[in-house]
Amino acid sequence: MNLAMRLALKGRGKTYPNPMVGALVVNKGRIVGRGFHAKAGLPHAEIVALDEAGSYAKGATLYVTLEPCAHFGLTPPCVNRIIESRIREVVVGMVDPNPINNGKGIAILRQFGIRVKVGFLEDKLRRMNEVFVKYITKRLPFVTVKVAQSLDGRIATRTGNSKWITSDSSRSFAHRIREDFDAVMVGVNTVLRDNPKLSSWFSKKQPVKIIVDSQLSTPEDSNIFSKGSSVIIVTLPVKPGLETDNRKIIEQKARILEVKEKDGQINLKDMFKKLLKEGIFNVLVEGGGTLNGSLFDDALVDKVMFFISPKIIGGKDAISSVMGQGVVRVERSIKLKELKLSRFGEDFLIEGYVK
């Protein structure tokens, strides 16, 4: 199953909205077929592995990281091919969380006399496919909040200066992880204060850039509109005939996505649902404090990455990394699990998943 999982990871970033899946066919202790799902619409991992195994699949064991599908999608059901190949046993890493299939593939294989074992490396496999699991169960993108802050939780001084709080090595790593996401998101205040490009230094595949801007006040000459960038600006609807000149100019540079309103601001849940329809399944949020706080208040954050520099900025008017309403009692604080601590130069990175 470890080998199958490593095969699955070859499809990383290419399979959405499908999961990453790996498969091995083993006959008499020898691997006779290997496969992974390379892209939505292409054959599933089991089919690739069975094709390679050929006649050696008869009487063999199929190891697959995710329950084989029993429904027609872009490709035929995998269970049919497994049955036809006369596989003797199937070892499944995790049950498919997709309600269309959930347990059905396993049940059909057993009905045809194939022995099925379920539940191997399940926690690792669920984490590997965390974006797919979130999408298929909640119909929302997977949201990671990344912060670069001082020891006292500030992302900028009281004058708005923020260059640079964290070290070169931290910023280099932050650029590398951008290529793992469909989109990078900031609030309009970050654009006005820092004028970022939000590009990835190390990747040809650039993430979509998203600005949350309820009043459509993003300047037309912002760096975020750099050549070759795909930009979405999320804003509130405007009545016909009341479009501003700025809006008409911005429409030539970006996709304007209108969403529902909540208390005079962007309805963040509606925003994410509509971004999902735009093909965005995995979002990296890079602040600032107002957007971060709102996301935590609305329980929309799945994972956090906090880069912490051993600097103290101070000042009651300095900008905090997480604002919003927050909690009223300490025992209601947002807690993290699966914590990981890394070091980049003098900085520390704390990663964790929201409980």
Tab-separated table of C-alpha atoms in Angstrom, residues 127 130 134 138 142-146 292 295-306 322 327 332-340 350-355:
chain	number	residue	atom	x	y	z
A	127	ARG	CA	-4.611	13.281	4.198
A	130	GLU	CA	-7.668	16.009	1.660
A	134	LYS	CA	-13.358	18.239	1.321
A	138	LYS	CA	-18.703	19.520	1.717
A	142	PHE	CA	-9.827	23.155	0.781
A	143	VAL	CA	-8.613	26.367	2.458
A	144	THR	CA	-5.119	26.924	3.876
A	145	VAL	CA	-4.279	30.185	5.667
A	146	LYS	CA	-0.605	31.193	5.464
A	292	ASN	CA	-8.064	35.780	7.946
A	295	LEU	CA	-12.495	33.042	7.530
A	296	PHE	CA	-11.847	31.744	11.043
A	297	ASP	CA	-15.065	33.340	12.330
A	298	ASP	CA	-17.040	31.515	9.620
A	299	ALA	CA	-15.241	28.173	10.247
A	300	LEU	CA	-13.990	27.983	6.659
A	301	VAL	CA	-10.300	27.254	7.364
A	302	ASP	CA	-8.950	23.695	7.055
A	303	LYS	CA	-5.215	24.184	7.596
A	304	VAL	CA	-2.828	26.875	8.843
A	305	MET	CA	0.809	27.676	8.107
A	306	PHE	CA	2.205	30.332	10.443
A	322	VAL	CA	-5.927	37.373	12.656
A	327	VAL	CA	-13.874	34.043	20.436
A	332	ARG	CA	-13.588	28.269	22.691
A	333	SER	CA	-10.317	29.054	20.936
A	334	ILE	CA	-9.741	27.459	17.556
A	335	LYS	CA	-7.522	24.443	18.190
A	336	LEU	CA	-5.137	22.638	15.869
A	337	LYS	CA	-4.218	18.988	15.391
A	338	GLU	CA	-1.453	17.109	13.589
A	339	LEU	CA	1.025	19.857	14.426
A	340	LYS	CA	4.321	20.107	12.574
A	350	ILE	CA	3.968	25.956	12.621
A	351	GLU	CA	1.573	23.878	10.517
A	352	GLY	CA	-1.607	22.235	11.658
A	353	TYR	CA	-5.160	21.289	10.769
A	354	VAL	CA	-8.167	22.958	12.344
A	355	LYS	CA	-9.993	20.558	14.656
